[in-house]
Short mmCIF file of N, CA, C and O in Angstrom, two decimals:
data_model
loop_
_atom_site.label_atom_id
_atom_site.label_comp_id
_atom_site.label_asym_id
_atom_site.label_seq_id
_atom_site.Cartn_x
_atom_site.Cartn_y
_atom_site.Cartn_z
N UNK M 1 48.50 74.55 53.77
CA UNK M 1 47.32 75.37 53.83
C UNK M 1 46.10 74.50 53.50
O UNK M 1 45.93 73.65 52.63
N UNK M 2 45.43 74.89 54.31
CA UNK M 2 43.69 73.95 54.17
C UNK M 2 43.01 74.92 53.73
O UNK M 2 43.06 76.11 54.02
N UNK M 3 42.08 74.13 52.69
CA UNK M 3 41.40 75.18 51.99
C UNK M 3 39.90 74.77 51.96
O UNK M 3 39.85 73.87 51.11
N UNK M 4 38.80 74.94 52.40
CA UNK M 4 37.50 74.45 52.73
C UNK M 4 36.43 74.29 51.38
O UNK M 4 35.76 75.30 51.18
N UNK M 5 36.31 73.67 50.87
CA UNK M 5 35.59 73.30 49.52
C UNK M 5 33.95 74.55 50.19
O UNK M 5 33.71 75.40 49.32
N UNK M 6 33.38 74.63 50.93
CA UNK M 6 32.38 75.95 51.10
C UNK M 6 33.56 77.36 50.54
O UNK M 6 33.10 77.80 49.48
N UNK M 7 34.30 77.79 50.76
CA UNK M 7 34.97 79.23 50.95
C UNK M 7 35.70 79.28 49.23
O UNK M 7 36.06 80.33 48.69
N UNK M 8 35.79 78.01 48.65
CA UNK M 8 36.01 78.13 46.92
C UNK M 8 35.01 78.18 46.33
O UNK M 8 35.02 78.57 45.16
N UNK M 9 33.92 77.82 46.93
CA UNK M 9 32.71 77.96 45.50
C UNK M 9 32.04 79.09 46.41
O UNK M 9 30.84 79.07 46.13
N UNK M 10 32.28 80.07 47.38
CA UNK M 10 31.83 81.16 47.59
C UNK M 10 32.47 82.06 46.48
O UNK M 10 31.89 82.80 45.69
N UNK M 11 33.86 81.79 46.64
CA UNK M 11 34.95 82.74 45.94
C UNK M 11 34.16 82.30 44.89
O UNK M 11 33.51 83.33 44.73
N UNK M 12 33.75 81.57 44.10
CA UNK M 12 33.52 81.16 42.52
C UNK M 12 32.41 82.28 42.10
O UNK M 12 32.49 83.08 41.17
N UNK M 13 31.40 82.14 43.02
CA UNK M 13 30.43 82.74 43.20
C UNK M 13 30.28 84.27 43.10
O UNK M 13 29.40 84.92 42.53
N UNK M 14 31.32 84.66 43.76
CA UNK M 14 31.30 86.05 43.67
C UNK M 14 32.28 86.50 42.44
O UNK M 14 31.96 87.44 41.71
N UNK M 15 33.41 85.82 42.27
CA UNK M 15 33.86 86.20 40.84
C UNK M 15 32.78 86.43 39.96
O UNK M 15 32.50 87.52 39.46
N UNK M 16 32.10 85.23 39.77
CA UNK M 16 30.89 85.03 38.78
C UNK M 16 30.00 86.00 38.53
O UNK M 16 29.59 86.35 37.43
N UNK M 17 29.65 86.54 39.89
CA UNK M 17 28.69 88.18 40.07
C UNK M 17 29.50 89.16 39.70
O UNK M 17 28.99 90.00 38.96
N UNK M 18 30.69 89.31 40.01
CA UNK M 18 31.76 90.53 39.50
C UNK M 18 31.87 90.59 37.98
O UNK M 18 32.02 91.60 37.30
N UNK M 19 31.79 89.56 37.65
CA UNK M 19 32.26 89.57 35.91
C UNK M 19 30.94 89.56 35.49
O UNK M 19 30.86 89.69 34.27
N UNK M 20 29.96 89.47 36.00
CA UNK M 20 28.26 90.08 35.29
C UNK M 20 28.28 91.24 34.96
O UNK M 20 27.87 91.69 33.89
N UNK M 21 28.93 92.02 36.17
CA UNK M 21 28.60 93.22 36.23
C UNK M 21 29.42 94.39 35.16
O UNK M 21 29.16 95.55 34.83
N UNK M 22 30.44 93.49 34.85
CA UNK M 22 31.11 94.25 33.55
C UNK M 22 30.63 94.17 32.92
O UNK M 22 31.29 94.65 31.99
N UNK M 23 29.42 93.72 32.42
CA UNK M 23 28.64 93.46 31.17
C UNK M 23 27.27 93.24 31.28
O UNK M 23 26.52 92.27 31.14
N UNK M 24 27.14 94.52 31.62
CA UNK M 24 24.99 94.60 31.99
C UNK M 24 24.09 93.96 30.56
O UNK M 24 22.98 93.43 30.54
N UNK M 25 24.75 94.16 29.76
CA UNK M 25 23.83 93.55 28.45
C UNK M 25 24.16 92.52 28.29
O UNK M 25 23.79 92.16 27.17
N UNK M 26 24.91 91.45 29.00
CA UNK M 26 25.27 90.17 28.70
C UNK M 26 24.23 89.08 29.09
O UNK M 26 23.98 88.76 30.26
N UNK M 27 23.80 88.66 28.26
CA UNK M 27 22.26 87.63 28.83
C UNK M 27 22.69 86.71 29.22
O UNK M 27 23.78 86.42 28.72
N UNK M 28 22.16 85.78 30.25
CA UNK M 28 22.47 84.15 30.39
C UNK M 28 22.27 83.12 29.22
O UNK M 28 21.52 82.92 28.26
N UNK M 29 22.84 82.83 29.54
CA UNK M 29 22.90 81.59 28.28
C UNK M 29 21.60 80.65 28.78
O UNK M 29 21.30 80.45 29.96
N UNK M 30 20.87 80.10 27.56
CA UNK M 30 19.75 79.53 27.71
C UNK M 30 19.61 78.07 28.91
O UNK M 30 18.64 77.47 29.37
N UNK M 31 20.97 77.93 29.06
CA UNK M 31 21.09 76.83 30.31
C UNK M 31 21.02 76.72 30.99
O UNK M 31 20.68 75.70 31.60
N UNK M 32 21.46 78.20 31.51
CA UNK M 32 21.11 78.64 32.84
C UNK M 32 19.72 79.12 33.57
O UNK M 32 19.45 79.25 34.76
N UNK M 33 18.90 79.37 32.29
CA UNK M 33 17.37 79.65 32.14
C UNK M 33 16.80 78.56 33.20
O UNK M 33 16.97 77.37 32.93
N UNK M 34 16.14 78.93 34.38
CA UNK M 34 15.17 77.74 35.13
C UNK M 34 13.80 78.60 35.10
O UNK M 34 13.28 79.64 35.51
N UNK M 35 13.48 76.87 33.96
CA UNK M 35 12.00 77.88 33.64
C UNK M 35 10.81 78.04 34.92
O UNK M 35 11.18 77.73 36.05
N UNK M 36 9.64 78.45 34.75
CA UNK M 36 8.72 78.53 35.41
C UNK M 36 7.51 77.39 35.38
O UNK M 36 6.81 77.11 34.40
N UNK M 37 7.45 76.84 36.69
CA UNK M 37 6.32 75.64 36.84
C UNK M 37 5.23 76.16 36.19
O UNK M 37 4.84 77.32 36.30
N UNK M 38 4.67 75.22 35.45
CA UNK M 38 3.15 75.63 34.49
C UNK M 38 2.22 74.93 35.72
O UNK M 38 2.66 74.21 36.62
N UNK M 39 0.82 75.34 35.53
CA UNK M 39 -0.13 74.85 36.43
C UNK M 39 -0.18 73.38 36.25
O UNK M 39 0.55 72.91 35.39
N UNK M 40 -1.02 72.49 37.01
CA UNK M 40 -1.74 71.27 36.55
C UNK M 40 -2.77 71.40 35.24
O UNK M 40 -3.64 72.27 35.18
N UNK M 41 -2.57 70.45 34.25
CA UNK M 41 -3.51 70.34 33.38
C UNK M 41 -5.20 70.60 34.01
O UNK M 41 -5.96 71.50 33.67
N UNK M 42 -5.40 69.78 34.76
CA UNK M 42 -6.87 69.76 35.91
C UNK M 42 -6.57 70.61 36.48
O UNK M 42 -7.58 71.31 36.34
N UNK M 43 -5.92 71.18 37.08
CA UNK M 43 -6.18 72.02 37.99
C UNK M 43 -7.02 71.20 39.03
O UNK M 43 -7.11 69.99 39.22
N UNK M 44 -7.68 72.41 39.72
CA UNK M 44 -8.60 71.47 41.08
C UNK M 44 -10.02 71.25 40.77
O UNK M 44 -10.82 72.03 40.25
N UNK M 45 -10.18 69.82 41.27
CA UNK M 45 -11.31 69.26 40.81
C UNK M 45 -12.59 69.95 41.03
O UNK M 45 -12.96 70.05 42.20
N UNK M 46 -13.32 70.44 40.10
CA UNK M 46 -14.75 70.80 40.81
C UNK M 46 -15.57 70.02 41.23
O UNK M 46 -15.35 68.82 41.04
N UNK M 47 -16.91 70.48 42.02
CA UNK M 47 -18.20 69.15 42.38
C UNK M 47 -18.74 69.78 41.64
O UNK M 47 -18.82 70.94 41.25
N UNK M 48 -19.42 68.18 41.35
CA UNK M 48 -20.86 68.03 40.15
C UNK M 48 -22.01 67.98 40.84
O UNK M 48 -22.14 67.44 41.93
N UNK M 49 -22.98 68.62 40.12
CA UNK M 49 -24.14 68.60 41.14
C UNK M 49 -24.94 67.42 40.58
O UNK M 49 -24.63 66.86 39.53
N UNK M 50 -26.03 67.05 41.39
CA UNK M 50 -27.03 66.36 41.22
C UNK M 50 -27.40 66.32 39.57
O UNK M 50 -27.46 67.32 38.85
N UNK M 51 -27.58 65.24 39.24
CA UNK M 51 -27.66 65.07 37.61
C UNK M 51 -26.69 65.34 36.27
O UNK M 51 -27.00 65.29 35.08
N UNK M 52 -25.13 65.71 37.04
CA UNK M 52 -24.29 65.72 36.54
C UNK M 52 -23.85 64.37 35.80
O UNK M 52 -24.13 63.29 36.30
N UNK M 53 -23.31 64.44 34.88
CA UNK M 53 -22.67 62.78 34.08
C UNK M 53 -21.12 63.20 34.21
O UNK M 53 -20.78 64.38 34.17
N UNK M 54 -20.37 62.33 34.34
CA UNK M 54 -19.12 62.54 34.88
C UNK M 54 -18.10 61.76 33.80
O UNK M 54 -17.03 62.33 33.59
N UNK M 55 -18.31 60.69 33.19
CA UNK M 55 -17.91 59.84 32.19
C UNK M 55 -18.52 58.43 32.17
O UNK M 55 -19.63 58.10 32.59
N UNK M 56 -17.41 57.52 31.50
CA UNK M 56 -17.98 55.98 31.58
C UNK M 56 -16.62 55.31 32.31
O UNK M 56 -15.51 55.78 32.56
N UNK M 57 -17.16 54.09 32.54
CA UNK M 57 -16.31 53.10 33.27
C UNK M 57 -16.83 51.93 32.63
O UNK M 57 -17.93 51.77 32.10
N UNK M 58 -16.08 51.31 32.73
CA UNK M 58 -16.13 49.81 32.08
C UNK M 58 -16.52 48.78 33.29
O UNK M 58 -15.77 48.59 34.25
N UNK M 59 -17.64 48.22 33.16
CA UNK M 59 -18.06 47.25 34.71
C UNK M 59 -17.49 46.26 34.70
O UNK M 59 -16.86 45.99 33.68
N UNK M 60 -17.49 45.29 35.87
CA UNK M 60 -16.77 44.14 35.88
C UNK M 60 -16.79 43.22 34.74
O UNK M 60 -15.80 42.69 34.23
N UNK M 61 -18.41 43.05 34.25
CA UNK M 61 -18.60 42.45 32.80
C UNK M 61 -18.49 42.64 31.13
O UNK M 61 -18.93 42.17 30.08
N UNK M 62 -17.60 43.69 31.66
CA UNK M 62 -17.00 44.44 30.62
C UNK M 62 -18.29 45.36 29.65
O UNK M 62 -18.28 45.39 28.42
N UNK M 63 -19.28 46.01 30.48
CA UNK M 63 -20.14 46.32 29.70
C UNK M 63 -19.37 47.87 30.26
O UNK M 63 -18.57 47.90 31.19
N UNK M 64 -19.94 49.40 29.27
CA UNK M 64 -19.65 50.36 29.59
C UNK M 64 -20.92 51.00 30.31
O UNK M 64 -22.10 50.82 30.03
N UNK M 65 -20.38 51.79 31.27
CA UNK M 65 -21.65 52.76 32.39
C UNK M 65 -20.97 53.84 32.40
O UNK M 65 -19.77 54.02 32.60
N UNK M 66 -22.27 54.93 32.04
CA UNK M 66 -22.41 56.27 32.37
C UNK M 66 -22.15 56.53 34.12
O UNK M 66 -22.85 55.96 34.97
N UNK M 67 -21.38 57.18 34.36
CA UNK M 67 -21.34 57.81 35.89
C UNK M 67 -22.19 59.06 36.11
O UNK M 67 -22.09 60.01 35.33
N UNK M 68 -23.17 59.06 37.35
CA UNK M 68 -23.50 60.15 37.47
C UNK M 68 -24.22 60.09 38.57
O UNK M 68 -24.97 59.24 39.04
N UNK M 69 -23.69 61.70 39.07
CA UNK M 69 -24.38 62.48 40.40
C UNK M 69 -25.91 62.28 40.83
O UNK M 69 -26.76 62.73 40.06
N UNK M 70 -26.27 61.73 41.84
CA UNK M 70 -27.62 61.89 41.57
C UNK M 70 -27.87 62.82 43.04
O UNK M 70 -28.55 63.83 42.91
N UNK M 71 -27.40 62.53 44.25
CA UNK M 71 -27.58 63.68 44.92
C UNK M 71 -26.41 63.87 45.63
O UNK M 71 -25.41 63.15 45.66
N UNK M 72 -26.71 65.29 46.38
CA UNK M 72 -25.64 65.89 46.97
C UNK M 72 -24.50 66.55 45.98
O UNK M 72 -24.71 67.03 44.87
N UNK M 73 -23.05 66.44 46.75
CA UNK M 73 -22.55 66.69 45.90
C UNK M 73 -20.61 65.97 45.77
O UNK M 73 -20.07 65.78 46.86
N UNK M 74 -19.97 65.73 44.80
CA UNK M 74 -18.93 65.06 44.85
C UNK M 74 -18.02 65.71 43.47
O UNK M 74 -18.42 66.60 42.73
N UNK M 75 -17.09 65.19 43.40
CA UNK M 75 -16.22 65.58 41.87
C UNK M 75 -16.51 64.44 41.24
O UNK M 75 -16.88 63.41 41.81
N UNK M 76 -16.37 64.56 40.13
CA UNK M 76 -16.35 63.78 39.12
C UNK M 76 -15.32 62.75 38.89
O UNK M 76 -15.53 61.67 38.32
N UNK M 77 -13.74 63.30 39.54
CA UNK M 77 -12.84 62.42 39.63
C UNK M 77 -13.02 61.38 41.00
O UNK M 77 -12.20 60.47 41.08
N UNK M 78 -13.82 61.46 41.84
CA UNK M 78 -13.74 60.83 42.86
C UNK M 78 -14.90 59.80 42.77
O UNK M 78 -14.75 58.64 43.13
N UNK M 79 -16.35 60.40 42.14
CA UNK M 79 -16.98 59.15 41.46
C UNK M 79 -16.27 58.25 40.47
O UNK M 79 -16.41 57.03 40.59
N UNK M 80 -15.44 58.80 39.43
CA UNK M 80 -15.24 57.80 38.52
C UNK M 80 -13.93 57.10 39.07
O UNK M 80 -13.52 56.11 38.46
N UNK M 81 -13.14 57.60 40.35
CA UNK M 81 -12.36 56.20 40.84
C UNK M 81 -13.05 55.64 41.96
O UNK M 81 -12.52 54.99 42.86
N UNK M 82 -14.18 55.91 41.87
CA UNK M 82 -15.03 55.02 43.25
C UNK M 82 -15.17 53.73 42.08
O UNK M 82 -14.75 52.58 42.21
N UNK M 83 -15.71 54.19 41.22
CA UNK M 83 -17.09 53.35 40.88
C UNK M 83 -15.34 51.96 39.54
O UNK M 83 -15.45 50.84 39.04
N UNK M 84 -14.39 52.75 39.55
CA UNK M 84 -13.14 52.18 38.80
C UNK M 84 -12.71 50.82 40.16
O UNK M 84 -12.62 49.62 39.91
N UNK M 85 -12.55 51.34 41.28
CA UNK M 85 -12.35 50.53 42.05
C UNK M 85 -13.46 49.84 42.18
O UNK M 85 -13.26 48.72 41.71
N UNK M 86 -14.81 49.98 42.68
CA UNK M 86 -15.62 48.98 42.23
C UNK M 86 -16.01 47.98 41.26
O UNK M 86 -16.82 47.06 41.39
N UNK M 87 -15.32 48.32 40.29
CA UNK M 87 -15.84 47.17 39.03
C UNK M 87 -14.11 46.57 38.75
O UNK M 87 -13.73 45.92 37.77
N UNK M 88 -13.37 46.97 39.78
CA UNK M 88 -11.75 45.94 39.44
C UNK M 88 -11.90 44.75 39.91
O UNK M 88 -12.04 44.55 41.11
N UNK M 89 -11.92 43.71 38.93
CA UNK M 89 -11.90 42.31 39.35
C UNK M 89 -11.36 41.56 41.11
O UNK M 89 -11.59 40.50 41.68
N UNK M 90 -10.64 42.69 41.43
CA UNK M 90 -9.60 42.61 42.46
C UNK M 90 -10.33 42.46 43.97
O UNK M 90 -10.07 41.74 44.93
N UNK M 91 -11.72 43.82 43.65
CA UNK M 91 -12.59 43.96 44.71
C UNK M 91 -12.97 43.16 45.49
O UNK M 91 -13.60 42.39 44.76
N UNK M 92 -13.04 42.75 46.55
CA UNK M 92 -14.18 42.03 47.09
C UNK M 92 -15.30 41.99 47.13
O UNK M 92 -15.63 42.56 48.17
N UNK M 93 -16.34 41.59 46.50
CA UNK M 93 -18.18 41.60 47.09
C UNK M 93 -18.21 40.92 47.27
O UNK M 93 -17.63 39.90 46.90
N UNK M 94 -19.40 41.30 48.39
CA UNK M 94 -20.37 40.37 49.25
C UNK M 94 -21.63 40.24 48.66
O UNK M 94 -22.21 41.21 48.16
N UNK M 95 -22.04 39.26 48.68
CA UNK M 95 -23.74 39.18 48.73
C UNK M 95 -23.72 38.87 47.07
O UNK M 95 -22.84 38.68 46.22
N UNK M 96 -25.15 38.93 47.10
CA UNK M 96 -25.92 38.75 45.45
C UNK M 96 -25.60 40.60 45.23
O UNK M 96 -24.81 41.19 44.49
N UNK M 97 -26.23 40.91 45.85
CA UNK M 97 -25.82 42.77 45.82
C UNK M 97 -24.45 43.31 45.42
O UNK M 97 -24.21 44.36 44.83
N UNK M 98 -23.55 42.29 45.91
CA UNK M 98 -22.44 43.03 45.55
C UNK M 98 -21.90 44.33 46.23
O UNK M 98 -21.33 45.36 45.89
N UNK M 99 -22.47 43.65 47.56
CA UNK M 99 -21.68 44.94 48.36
C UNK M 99 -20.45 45.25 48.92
O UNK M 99 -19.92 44.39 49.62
N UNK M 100 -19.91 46.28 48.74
CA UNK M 100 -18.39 46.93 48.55
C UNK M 100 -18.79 48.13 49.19
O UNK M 100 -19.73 48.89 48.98
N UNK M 101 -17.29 48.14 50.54
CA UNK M 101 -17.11 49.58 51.03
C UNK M 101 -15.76 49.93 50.79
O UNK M 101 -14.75 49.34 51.16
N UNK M 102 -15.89 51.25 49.94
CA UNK M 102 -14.62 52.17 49.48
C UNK M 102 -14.66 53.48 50.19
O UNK M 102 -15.61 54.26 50.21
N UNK M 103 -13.58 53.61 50.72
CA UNK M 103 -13.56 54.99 51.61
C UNK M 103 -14.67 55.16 52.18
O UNK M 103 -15.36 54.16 52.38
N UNK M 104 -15.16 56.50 52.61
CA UNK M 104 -16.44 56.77 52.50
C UNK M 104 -17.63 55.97 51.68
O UNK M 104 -18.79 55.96 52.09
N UNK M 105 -17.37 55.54 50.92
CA UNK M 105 -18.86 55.02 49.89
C UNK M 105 -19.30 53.59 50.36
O UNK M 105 -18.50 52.78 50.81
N UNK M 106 -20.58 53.37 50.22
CA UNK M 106 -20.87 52.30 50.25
C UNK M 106 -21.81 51.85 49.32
O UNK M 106 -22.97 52.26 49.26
N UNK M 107 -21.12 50.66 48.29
CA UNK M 107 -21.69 50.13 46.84
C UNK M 107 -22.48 49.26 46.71
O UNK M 107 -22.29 48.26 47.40
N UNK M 108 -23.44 49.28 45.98
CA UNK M 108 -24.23 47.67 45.79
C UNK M 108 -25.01 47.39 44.42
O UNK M 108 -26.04 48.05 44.41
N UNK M 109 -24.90 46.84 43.59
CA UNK M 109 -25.76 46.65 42.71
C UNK M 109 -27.23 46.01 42.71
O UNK M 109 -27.50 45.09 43.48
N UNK M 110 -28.12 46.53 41.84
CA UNK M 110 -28.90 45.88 42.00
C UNK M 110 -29.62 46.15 40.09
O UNK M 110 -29.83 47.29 39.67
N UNK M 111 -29.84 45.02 39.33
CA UNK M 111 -30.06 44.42 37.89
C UNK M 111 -28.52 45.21 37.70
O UNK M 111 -27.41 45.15 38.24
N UNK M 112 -29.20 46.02 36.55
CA UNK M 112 -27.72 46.67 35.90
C UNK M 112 -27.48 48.20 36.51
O UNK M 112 -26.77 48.90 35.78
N UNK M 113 -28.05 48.96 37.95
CA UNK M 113 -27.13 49.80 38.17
C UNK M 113 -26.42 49.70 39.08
O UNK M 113 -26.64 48.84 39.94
N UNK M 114 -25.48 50.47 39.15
CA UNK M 114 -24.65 50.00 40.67
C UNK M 114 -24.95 51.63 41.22
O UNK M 114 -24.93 52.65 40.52
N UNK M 115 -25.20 51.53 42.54
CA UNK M 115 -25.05 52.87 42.89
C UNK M 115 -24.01 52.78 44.77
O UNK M 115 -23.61 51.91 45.54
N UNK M 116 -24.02 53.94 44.71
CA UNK M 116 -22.59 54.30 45.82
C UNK M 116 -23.32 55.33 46.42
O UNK M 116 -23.95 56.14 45.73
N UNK M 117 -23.27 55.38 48.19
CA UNK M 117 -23.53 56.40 48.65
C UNK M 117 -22.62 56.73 49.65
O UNK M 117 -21.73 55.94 49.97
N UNK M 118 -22.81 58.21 50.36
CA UNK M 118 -21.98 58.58 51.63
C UNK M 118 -22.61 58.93 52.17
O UNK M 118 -23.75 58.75 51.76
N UNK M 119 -22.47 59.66 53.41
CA UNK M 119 -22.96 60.82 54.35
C UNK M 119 -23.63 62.54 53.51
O UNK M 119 -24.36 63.44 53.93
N UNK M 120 -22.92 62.32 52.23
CA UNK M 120 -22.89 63.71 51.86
C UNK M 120 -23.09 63.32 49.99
O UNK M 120 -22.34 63.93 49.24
N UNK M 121 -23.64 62.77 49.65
CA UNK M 121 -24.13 62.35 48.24
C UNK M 121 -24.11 60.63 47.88
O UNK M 121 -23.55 59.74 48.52
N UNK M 122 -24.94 60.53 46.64
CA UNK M 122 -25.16 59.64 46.11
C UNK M 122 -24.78 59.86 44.68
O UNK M 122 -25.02 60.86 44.01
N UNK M 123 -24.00 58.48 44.24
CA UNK M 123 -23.61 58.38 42.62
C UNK M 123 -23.60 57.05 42.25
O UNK M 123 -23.31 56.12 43.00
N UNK M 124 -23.95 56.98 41.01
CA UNK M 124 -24.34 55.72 40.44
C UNK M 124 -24.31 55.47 38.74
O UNK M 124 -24.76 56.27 37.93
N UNK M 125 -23.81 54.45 38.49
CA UNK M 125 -23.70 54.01 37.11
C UNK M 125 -25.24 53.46 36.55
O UNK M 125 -26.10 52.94 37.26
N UNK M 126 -25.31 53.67 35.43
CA UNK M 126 -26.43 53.26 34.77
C UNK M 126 -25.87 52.69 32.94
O UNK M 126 -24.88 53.13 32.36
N UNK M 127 -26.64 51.88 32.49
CA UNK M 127 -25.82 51.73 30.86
C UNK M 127 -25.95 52.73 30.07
O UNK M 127 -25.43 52.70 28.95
#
């Protein structure tokens, strides 16, 4: 006799439901508990408006800069990994300016701010 490893753990299965049912007050054991997904800590990112401060970043020269919105509009997490990838040693710049294109943005310094723009806002570090 052949016996199909699907048609024993059906049978398992339904034993398993049969013998519940003799015992409506019988709780699952806490192992069997599959808990419930909690949200994301963040949740979804909001946009910052114009004159928003978003945090700091550490610049290539290891000095710290304020991030912030100056127009349009963007999240706060997407300025502060623009402007993170801009100041990684790793980057490429060009020029005395220091120009860098990330995604959408296009970076350049000029003394001590660096600022980043798109089609659809401007953001920029300041000390």
């Amino acid at each position: 006799m052949v016996v199909r490893p699907a048609i024993v753990l059906l049978a398992l299965i339904a034993a398993a439901g049969c013998a519940s049912e003799r015992h409506p007050q019988a709780r699952p054991s806490a192992s069997l508990v599959i808990p419930t997904p909690s949200l994301s800590p963040t949740g979804r990112p909001r946009l910052a408006r114009p004159g928003a401060e978003c945090g700091q970043v550490t610049t290539v020269r290891g000095a710290r800069a304020t991030v912030q919105v100056v127009r349009g509009r963007t999240t706060c997490v997407e300025a502060i990994q623009v402007f993170e990838k801009y100041n990684d040693p790793d980057t490429p710049a060009e020029g005395t300016a220091g120009l860098v294109v990330i995604g959408h943005w296009t970076c350049g310094t000029r003394g001590t701010i660096t600022t980043c723009t798109s089609k659809i806002a401007t953001i920029r570090t300041h000390p």
